[in-house]
PDB file of C-alpha atoms in Angstrom:
ATOM      1  CA  MET A   4      -4.467 -89.803  58.696  1.00  0.00           C
ATOM      2  CA  PRO A   5      -6.201 -89.299  55.415  1.00  0.00           C
ATOM      3  CA  LEU A   6      -8.356 -86.192  55.125  1.00  0.00           C
ATOM      4  CA  HIS A   7     -11.520 -87.924  54.014  1.00  0.00           C
ATOM      5  CA  ARG A   8     -12.506 -90.801  56.335  1.00  0.00           C
ATOM      6  CA  HIS A   9     -15.359 -93.099  55.280  1.00  0.00           C
ATOM      7  CA  VAL A  10     -17.997 -93.274  58.105  1.00  0.00           C
ATOM      8  CA  PRO A  11     -20.312 -96.167  57.835  1.00  0.00           C
ATOM      9  CA  GLY A  12     -24.147 -94.975  57.090  1.00  0.00           C
ATOM     10  CA  VAL A  13     -22.980 -91.556  56.012  1.00  0.00           C
ATOM     11  CA  ARG A  14     -23.188 -92.338  52.048  1.00  0.00           C
ATOM     12  CA  SER A  15     -26.673 -94.155  52.364  1.00  0.00           C
ATOM     13  CA  ARG A  16     -28.189 -91.532  54.419  1.00  0.00           C
ATOM     14  CA  ARG A  17     -26.828 -88.989  51.784  1.00  0.00           C
ATOM     15  CA  ARG A  18     -28.190 -91.025  49.067  1.00  0.00           C
ATOM     16  CA  ALA A  19     -31.836 -91.068  50.875  1.00  0.00           C
ATOM     17  CA  ALA A  20     -31.704 -87.421  51.304  1.00  0.00           C
ATOM     18  CA  LEU A  21     -31.204 -86.735  47.527  1.00  0.00           C
ATOM     19  CA  SER A  22     -34.004 -89.354  46.888  1.00  0.00           C
ATOM     20  CA  ARG A  23     -36.151 -87.543  49.013  1.00  0.00           C
ATOM     21  CA  ARG A  24     -35.499 -84.285  47.439  1.00  0.00           C
ATOM     22  CA  HIS A  25     -36.050 -85.528  44.139  1.00  0.00           C
ATOM     23  CA  ARG A  26     -39.429 -87.207  45.004  1.00  0.00           C
ATOM     24  CA  ASN A  27     -40.178 -83.589  46.371  1.00  0.00           C
ATOM     25  CA  ARG A  28     -39.347 -81.879  43.176  1.00  0.00           C
ATOM     26  CA  ARG A  29     -41.699 -84.454  41.367  1.00  0.00           C
ATOM     27  CA  ALA A  30     -44.569 -83.832  43.658  1.00  0.00           C
ATOM     28  CA  GLY A  31     -46.186 -81.363  41.462  1.00  0.00           C
ATOM     29  CA  VAL A  32     -46.676 -84.047  38.696  1.00  0.00           C
ATOM     30  CA  ALA A  33     -48.500 -86.177  40.968  1.00  0.00           C
ATOM     31  CA  GLY A  34     -51.119 -83.514  41.670  1.00  0.00           C
ATOM     32  CA  CYS A  35     -49.675 -81.682  44.544  1.00  0.00           C
ATOM     33  CA  ALA A  36     -47.396 -78.687  44.242  1.00  0.00           C
ATOM     34  CA  ARG A  37     -44.614 -77.784  46.202  1.00  0.00           C
ATOM     35  CA  PRO A  38     -45.571 -75.411  48.743  1.00  0.00           C
ATOM     36  CA  ASP A  39     -43.788 -71.923  48.780  1.00  0.00           C
ATOM     37  CA  THR A  40     -41.897 -71.896  52.064  1.00  0.00           C
ATOM     38  CA  ARG A  41     -40.199 -68.495  51.328  1.00  0.00           C
ATOM     39  CA  GLY A  42     -40.376 -66.443  54.466  1.00  0.00           C
ATOM     40  CA  ARG A  43     -41.552 -69.194  56.784  1.00  0.00           C
ATOM     41  CA  GLY A  44     -40.889 -69.180  60.540  1.00  0.00           C
ATOM     42  CA  ARG A  45     -41.352 -66.923  63.135  1.00  0.00           C
ATOM     43  CA  SER A  46     -42.790 -63.686  62.094  1.00  0.00           C
ATOM     44  CA  PRO A  47     -40.656 -60.210  62.486  1.00  0.00           C
ATOM     45  CA  ALA A  48     -42.371 -57.518  64.704  1.00  0.00           C
ATOM     46  CA  GLY A  49     -45.215 -55.970  63.030  1.00  0.00           C
ATOM     47  CA  ARG A  50     -45.628 -58.581  60.322  1.00  0.00           C
ATOM     48  CA  SER A  51     -48.528 -60.556  60.194  1.00  0.00           C
ATOM     49  CA  ARG A  52     -48.258 -64.172  60.747  1.00  0.00           C
ATOM     50  CA  GLU A  53     -50.632 -64.964  57.795  1.00  0.00           C
ATOM     51  CA  THR A  54     -47.948 -63.925  55.357  1.00  0.00           C
ATOM     52  CA  ASP A  55     -46.042 -66.920  56.529  1.00  0.00           C
ATOM     53  CA  VAL A  56     -48.603 -69.608  55.676  1.00  0.00           C
ATOM     54  CA  GLY A  57     -49.516 -71.058  52.420  1.00  0.00           C
ATOM     55  CA  GLU A  58     -52.027 -69.387  49.851  1.00  0.00           C
ATOM     56  CA  ILE A  59     -54.578 -72.055  50.482  1.00  0.00           C
ATOM     57  CA  ALA A  60     -54.813 -71.627  54.166  1.00  0.00           C
ATOM     58  CA  GLN A  61     -54.734 -67.891  53.695  1.00  0.00           C
ATOM     59  CA  GLY A  62     -57.570 -68.048  51.258  1.00  0.00           C
ATOM     60  CA  LEU A  63     -59.786 -70.344  53.483  1.00  0.00           C
ATOM     61  CA  GLU A  64     -59.454 -67.658  56.282  1.00  0.00           C
ATOM     62  CA  ARG A  65     -60.378 -64.987  53.984  1.00  0.00           C
ATOM     63  CA  ALA A  66     -63.475 -66.848  52.951  1.00  0.00           C
ATOM     64  CA  LEU A  67     -64.539 -67.354  56.374  1.00  0.00           C
ATOM     65  CA  ARG A  68     -64.536 -63.468  57.781  1.00  0.00           C
ATOM     66  CA  THR A  69     -66.680 -60.671  56.811  1.00  0.00           C
ATOM     67  CA  ARG A  70     -64.307 -58.072  58.256  1.00  0.00           C
ATOM     68  CA  PRO A  71     -60.550 -58.060  58.165  1.00  0.00           C
ATOM     69  CA  VAL A  72     -58.713 -58.728  61.449  1.00  0.00           C
ATOM     70  CA  PRO A  73     -57.195 -55.613  63.066  1.00  0.00           C
ATOM     71  CA  PRO A  74     -53.972 -55.003  61.220  1.00  0.00           C
ATOM     72  CA  ASP A  75     -51.742 -53.701  64.055  1.00  0.00           C
ATOM     73  CA  THR A  76     -50.834 -54.853  67.494  1.00  0.00           C
ATOM     74  CA  GLU A  77     -52.171 -51.731  69.409  1.00  0.00           C
ATOM     75  CA  THR A  78     -55.791 -52.252  67.612  1.00  0.00           C
ATOM     76  CA  ARG A  79     -55.504 -56.179  68.474  1.00  0.00           C
ATOM     77  CA  LEU A  80     -54.967 -55.228  72.110  1.00  0.00           C
ATOM     78  CA  ARG A  81     -57.796 -53.139  72.087  1.00  0.00           C
ATOM     79  CA  PHE A  82     -59.848 -55.676  70.746  1.00  0.00           C
ATOM     80  CA  LEU A  83     -58.774 -58.126  73.406  1.00  0.00           C
ATOM     81  CA  LEU A  84     -59.453 -55.893  76.256  1.00  0.00           C
ATOM     82  CA  ALA A  85     -63.121 -55.279  74.578  1.00  0.00           C
ATOM     83  CA  ALA A  86     -63.518 -59.039  74.379  1.00  0.00           C
ATOM     84  CA  HIS A  87     -62.692 -59.347  78.021  1.00  0.00           C
ATOM     85  CA  GLN A  88     -64.797 -56.490  79.447  1.00  0.00           C
ATOM     86  CA  GLY A  89     -61.615 -54.192  79.742  1.00  0.00           C
ATOM     87  CA  SER A  90     -59.834 -56.404  82.275  1.00  0.00           C
ATOM     88  CA  THR A  91     -56.137 -56.428  81.789  1.00  0.00           C
ATOM     89  CA  ARG A  92     -55.978 -59.359  84.299  1.00  0.00           C
ATOM     90  CA  GLN A  93     -57.916 -61.445  81.983  1.00  0.00           C
ATOM     91  CA  VAL A  94     -56.051 -60.538  79.019  1.00  0.00           C
ATOM     92  CA  ALA A  95     -52.723 -61.167  80.868  1.00  0.00           C
ATOM     93  CA  ALA A  96     -54.033 -64.584  81.626  1.00  0.00           C
ATOM     94  CA  VAL A  97     -54.910 -65.262  78.004  1.00  0.00           C
ATOM     95  CA  LEU A  98     -51.435 -64.139  76.682  1.00  0.00           C
ATOM     96  CA  GLU A  99     -49.707 -65.873  79.641  1.00  0.00           C
ATOM     97  CA  VAL A 100     -47.756 -62.731  80.778  1.00  0.00           C
ATOM     98  CA  SER A 101     -48.335 -60.680  83.894  1.00  0.00           C
ATOM     99  CA  GLN A 102     -51.197 -58.084  84.436  1.00  0.00           C
ATOM    100  CA  ARG A 103     -48.417 -55.253  84.908  1.00  0.00           C
ATOM    101  CA  THR A 104     -47.104 -56.390  81.486  1.00  0.00           C
ATOM    102  CA  VAL A 105     -50.441 -55.740  79.877  1.00  0.00           C
ATOM    103  CA  GLN A 106     -50.873 -52.467  81.602  1.00  0.00           C
ATOM    104  CA  ARG A 107     -47.700 -51.228  80.336  1.00  0.00           C
ATOM    105  CA  TRP A 108     -48.776 -52.081  76.839  1.00  0.00           C
ATOM    106  CA  VAL A 109     -51.928 -50.354  76.975  1.00  0.00           C
ATOM    107  CA  THR A 110     -51.188 -47.314  79.180  1.00  0.00           C
ATOM    108  CA  LYS A 111     -51.653 -43.843  77.948  1.00  0.00           C
ATOM    109  CA  LYS A 112     -49.280 -42.187  80.460  1.00  0.00           C
ATOM    110  CA  PRO A 113     -46.456 -40.725  78.913  1.00  0.00           C
ATOM    111  CA  GLY A 114     -43.238 -42.572  79.222  1.00  0.00           C
ATOM    112  CA  ALA A 115     -44.626 -45.637  80.915  1.00  0.00           C
ATOM    113  CA  ARG A 116     -45.819 -47.387  77.849  1.00  0.00           C
ATOM    114  CA  ARG A 117     -43.962 -50.370  76.636  1.00  0.00           C
ATOM    115  CA  SER A 118     -44.116 -52.265  73.471  1.00  0.00           C
ATOM    116  CA  PRO A 119     -44.495 -55.949  73.249  1.00  0.00           C
ATOM    117  CA  GLY A 120     -41.568 -57.970  71.527  1.00  0.00           C
ATOM    118  CA  PRO A 121     -41.643 -60.184  68.447  1.00  0.00           C
ATOM    119  CA  ALA A 122     -42.688 -63.302  70.333  1.00  0.00           C
ATOM    120  CA  GLN A 123     -45.523 -61.551  72.261  1.00  0.00           C
ATOM    121  CA  ILE A 124     -46.825 -59.767  69.185  1.00  0.00           C
ATOM    122  CA  GLN A 125     -47.262 -63.407  67.720  1.00  0.00           C
ATOM    123  CA  VAL A 126     -49.132 -64.537  70.650  1.00  0.00           C
ATOM    124  CA  ILE A 127     -51.374 -61.522  70.595  1.00  0.00           C
ATOM    125  CA  GLU A 128     -52.062 -62.121  66.948  1.00  0.00           C
ATOM    126  CA  GLU A 129     -52.971 -65.783  67.362  1.00  0.00           C
ATOM    127  CA  ALA A 130     -55.281 -64.636  70.380  1.00  0.00           C
ATOM    128  CA  VAL A 131     -57.242 -62.440  68.249  1.00  0.00           C
ATOM    129  CA  LEU A 132     -57.437 -64.703  65.213  1.00  0.00           C
ATOM    130  CA  ALA A 133     -58.985 -67.409  67.875  1.00  0.00           C
ATOM    131  CA  ARG A 134     -61.579 -64.891  68.890  1.00  0.00           C
ATOM    132  CA  TRP A 135     -62.464 -62.894  65.690  1.00  0.00           C
ATOM    133  CA  GLN A 136     -66.117 -63.654  64.311  1.00  0.00           C
ATOM    134  CA  PRO A 137     -66.321 -67.109  65.785  1.00  0.00           C
ATOM    135  CA  ARG A 138     -70.053 -67.564  64.941  1.00  0.00           C
ATOM    136  CA  ILE A 139     -69.786 -65.926  61.618  1.00  0.00           C
ATOM    137  CA  ARG A 140     -66.764 -67.997  60.721  1.00  0.00           C
ATOM    138  CA  ALA A 141     -68.750 -71.333  62.047  1.00  0.00           C
ATOM    139  CA  ARG A 142     -71.977 -70.409  59.702  1.00  0.00           C
ATOM    140  CA  ARG A 143     -69.974 -69.864  56.601  1.00  0.00           C
ATOM    141  CA  GLN A 144     -67.867 -73.049  57.142  1.00  0.00           C
ATOM    142  CA  ALA A 145     -71.121 -74.852  57.675  1.00  0.00           C
ATOM    143  CA  ARG A 146     -72.428 -73.337  54.232  1.00  0.00           C
ATOM    144  CA  ALA A 147     -69.416 -74.082  52.424  1.00  0.00           C
ATOM    145  CA  GLU A 148     -69.537 -77.732  53.751  1.00  0.00           C
ATOM    146  CA  ALA A 149     -73.409 -77.939  52.924  1.00  0.00           C
ATOM    147  CA  GLU A 150     -73.242 -76.029  49.274  1.00  0.00           C
ATOM    148  CA  GLY A 151     -69.702 -76.091  48.068  1.00  0.00           C
ATOM    149  CA  PHE A 152     -67.859 -72.978  47.116  1.00  0.00           C
ATOM    150  CA  VAL A 153     -66.247 -71.521  44.016  1.00  0.00           C
ATOM    151  CA  PHE A 154     -62.314 -71.681  43.781  1.00  0.00           C
ATOM    152  CA  HIS A 155     -60.484 -68.784  42.154  1.00  0.00           C
ATOM    153  CA  SER A 156     -56.782 -69.164  41.522  1.00  0.00           C
ATOM    154  CA  ARG A 157     -53.880 -68.640  38.952  1.00  0.00           C
ATOM    155  CA  ALA A 158     -51.717 -71.412  38.819  1.00  0.00           C
ATOM    156  CA  ARG A 159     -49.843 -73.934  36.778  1.00  0.00           C
ATOM    157  CA  PHE A 160     -52.414 -76.515  35.870  1.00  0.00           C
ATOM    158  CA  GLY A 161     -53.049 -79.392  33.328  1.00  0.00           C
ATOM    159  CA  PHE A 162     -52.494 -83.081  32.708  1.00  0.00           C
ATOM    160  CA  ALA A 163     -49.004 -84.165  33.619  1.00  0.00           C
ATOM    161  CA  ALA A 164     -49.002 -86.706  30.575  1.00  0.00           C
ATOM    162  CA  THR A 165     -50.302 -84.604  27.509  1.00  0.00           C
ATOM    163  CA  ALA A 166     -47.192 -82.464  26.707  1.00  0.00           C
ATOM    164  CA  GLY A 167     -48.002 -80.486  23.531  1.00  0.00           C
ATOM    165  CA  SER A 168     -51.796 -80.704  23.899  1.00  0.00           C
ATOM    166  CA  SER A 169     -54.110 -77.995  24.690  1.00  0.00           C
ATOM    167  CA  GLU A 170     -54.430 -79.718  28.342  1.00  0.00           C
ATOM    168  CA  ASP A 171     -50.896 -79.931  29.171  1.00  0.00           C
ATOM    169  CA  PRO A 172     -49.658 -78.203  32.403  1.00  0.00           C
ATOM    170  CA  ARG A 173     -49.452 -74.280  31.776  1.00  0.00           C
ATOM    171  CA  VAL A 174     -50.413 -71.176  34.022  1.00  0.00           C
ATOM    172  CA  ARG A 175     -54.241 -70.830  33.883  1.00  0.00           C
ATOM    173  CA  ARG A 176     -56.562 -68.581  35.552  1.00  0.00           C
ATOM    174  CA  ILE A 177     -59.321 -70.987  37.341  1.00  0.00           C
ATOM    175  CA  THR A 178     -62.626 -70.283  38.394  1.00  0.00           C
ATOM    176  CA  GLN A 179     -64.363 -73.600  39.374  1.00  0.00           C
ATOM    177  CA  TYR A 180     -67.408 -74.632  41.563  1.00  0.00           C
ATOM    178  CA  LEU A 181     -66.145 -77.432  43.995  1.00  0.00           C
ATOM    179  CA  SER A 182     -68.466 -79.489  46.069  1.00  0.00           C
ATOM    180  CA  GLY A 183     -69.230 -79.436  49.809  1.00  0.00           C
ATOM    181  CA  GLU A 184     -67.316 -82.592  49.946  1.00  0.00           C
ATOM    182  CA  VAL A 185     -64.421 -80.984  48.842  1.00  0.00           C
ATOM    183  CA  ALA A 186     -64.737 -78.157  51.349  1.00  0.00           C
ATOM    184  CA  ARG A 187     -65.104 -80.784  54.389  1.00  0.00           C
ATOM    185  CA  GLU A 188     -61.831 -82.272  53.171  1.00  0.00           C
ATOM    186  CA  LEU A 189     -60.162 -78.889  53.164  1.00  0.00           C
ATOM    187  CA  PHE A 190     -61.347 -78.008  56.634  1.00  0.00           C
ATOM    188  CA  ALA A 191     -60.727 -81.496  58.239  1.00  0.00           C
ATOM    189  CA  ALA A 192     -56.978 -81.268  56.551  1.00  0.00           C
ATOM    190  CA  ARG A 193     -56.640 -77.813  58.490  1.00  0.00           C
ATOM    191  CA  ASP A 194     -57.875 -79.042  61.708  1.00  0.00           C
ATOM    192  CA  THR A 195     -55.852 -82.108  61.911  1.00  0.00           C
ATOM    193  CA  GLY A 196     -52.794 -79.661  61.112  1.00  0.00           C
ATOM    194  CA  ALA A 197     -52.267 -81.582  57.648  1.00  0.00           C
ATOM    195  CA  GLY A 198     -50.925 -78.401  56.244  1.00  0.00           C
ATOM    196  CA  GLU A 199     -50.430 -76.793  52.805  1.00  0.00           C
ATOM    197  CA  GLN A 200     -49.246 -79.974  50.861  1.00  0.00           C
ATOM    198  CA  GLN A 201     -52.270 -82.077  51.795  1.00  0.00           C
ATOM    199  CA  GLN A 202     -54.690 -79.289  51.027  1.00  0.00           C
ATOM    200  CA  LEU A 203     -53.120 -79.001  47.533  1.00  0.00           C
ATOM    201  CA  VAL A 204     -53.552 -82.488  46.980  1.00  0.00           C
ATOM    202  CA  ILE A 205     -57.345 -82.367  47.877  1.00  0.00           C
ATOM    203  CA  LEU A 206     -57.606 -79.420  45.497  1.00  0.00           C
ATOM    204  CA  ALA A 207     -55.350 -80.718  42.414  1.00  0.00           C
ATOM    205  CA  ARG A 208     -57.751 -84.081  42.647  1.00  0.00           C
ATOM    206  CA  ALA A 209     -60.871 -82.149  42.721  1.00  0.00           C
ATOM    207  CA  LEU A 210     -59.964 -79.525  40.218  1.00  0.00           C
ATOM    208  CA  GLY A 211     -58.897 -82.202  37.660  1.00  0.00           C
ATOM    209  CA  HIS A 212     -61.959 -84.210  38.363  1.00  0.00           C
ATOM    210  CA  ALA A 213     -64.231 -81.177  37.533  1.00  0.00           C
ATOM    211  CA  TYR A 214     -62.054 -79.103  35.065  1.00  0.00           C
ATOM    212  CA  PHE A 215     -60.593 -81.871  32.823  1.00  0.00           C
ATOM    213  CA  ARG A 216     -62.231 -85.068  33.544  1.00  0.00           C
ATOM    214  CA  ASP A 217     -65.792 -84.079  33.080  1.00  0.00           C
ATOM    215  CA  GLY A 218     -66.970 -85.435  36.185  1.00  0.00           C
ATOM    216  CA  GLY A 219     -65.000 -88.702  35.827  1.00  0.00           C
ATOM    217  CA  ARG A 220     -66.091 -89.306  32.293  1.00  0.00           C
ATOM    218  CA  ARG A 221     -62.823 -89.256  30.459  1.00  0.00           C
ATOM    219  CA  ALA A 222     -59.099 -89.199  31.188  1.00  0.00           C
ATOM    220  CA  TYR A 223     -59.507 -91.376  34.228  1.00  0.00           C
ATOM    221  CA  GLY A 224     -56.126 -92.172  35.917  1.00  0.00           C
ATOM    222  CA  VAL A 225     -54.100 -89.551  34.422  1.00  0.00           C
ATOM    223  CA  HIS A 226     -52.176 -87.185  36.880  1.00  0.00           C
ATOM    224  CA  ILE A 227     -52.803 -83.613  37.422  1.00  0.00           C
ATOM    225  CA  ALA A 228     -50.109 -81.126  37.682  1.00  0.00           C
ATOM    226  CA  PHE A 229     -51.113 -78.212  40.179  1.00  0.00           C
ATOM    227  CA  THR A 230     -48.144 -75.825  40.913  1.00  0.00           C
ATOM    228  CA  ASP A 231     -46.808 -72.324  41.182  1.00  0.00           C
ATOM    229  CA  ILE A 232     -50.052 -71.005  42.843  1.00  0.00           C
ATOM    230  CA  GLU A 233     -50.013 -67.191  42.705  1.00  0.00           C
ATOM    231  CA  PHE A 234     -53.242 -66.821  44.830  1.00  0.00           C
ATOM    232  CA  ALA A 235     -56.274 -68.800  46.092  1.00  0.00           C
ATOM    233  CA  ASP A 236     -59.499 -67.372  46.865  1.00  0.00           C
ATOM    234  CA  PHE A 237     -62.593 -69.198  47.996  1.00  0.00           C
ATOM    235  CA  SER A 238     -66.201 -67.712  47.364  1.00  0.00           C
ATOM    236  CA  ILE A 239     -68.904 -69.065  49.839  1.00  0.00           C
ATOM    237  CA  ARG A 240     -72.311 -68.179  48.588  1.00  0.00           C
TER     238      ARG A 240
END
């Protein structure tokens, strides 16, 4: 029997996979950068889940807060207890663990205390994020959607089809006001779970329109390259 046997469909599936990878590599030229997926997945113990999401999502979250989220699990547990009037039973229900488990996490008795595991640390963080400054977050989001925001970034940005000109893609520091309509699109993409890629498409289109196209008065139809994002911050007035 030969060592390599042709299996119907394998070659075509391989060609399709190569084609998809080729399209993904070209995504930045179409105005949507490849998201940085390094370090994605389940967070190790003690590591914030926010380090595992894209720069755009992190920037939006920072813009909605006036105070940083507690950085460690012990402080987060104290916050959850305070939010539920000190009831370990209610906190246990939120985290979907037993009341005894929560009691072991927060007890001060020597030798009786236990630490949450990696999966439980992530659940605790998500519970805190969902309850952190809800009214302030809602007010700041409403303000951004009504009045717009200023976007700050450092990224590779420019017209994809103007190599050699001053507007070709290169690393630039960007400070640009964007409208409330753009804010509404970004938050809608976040809320529907569209992810970083869709948010990059929204920002690339808006930045190209405002930064290079002079509000649509020139360079209509030219693709915008927006890739290699180093940071993304949003200033809400």
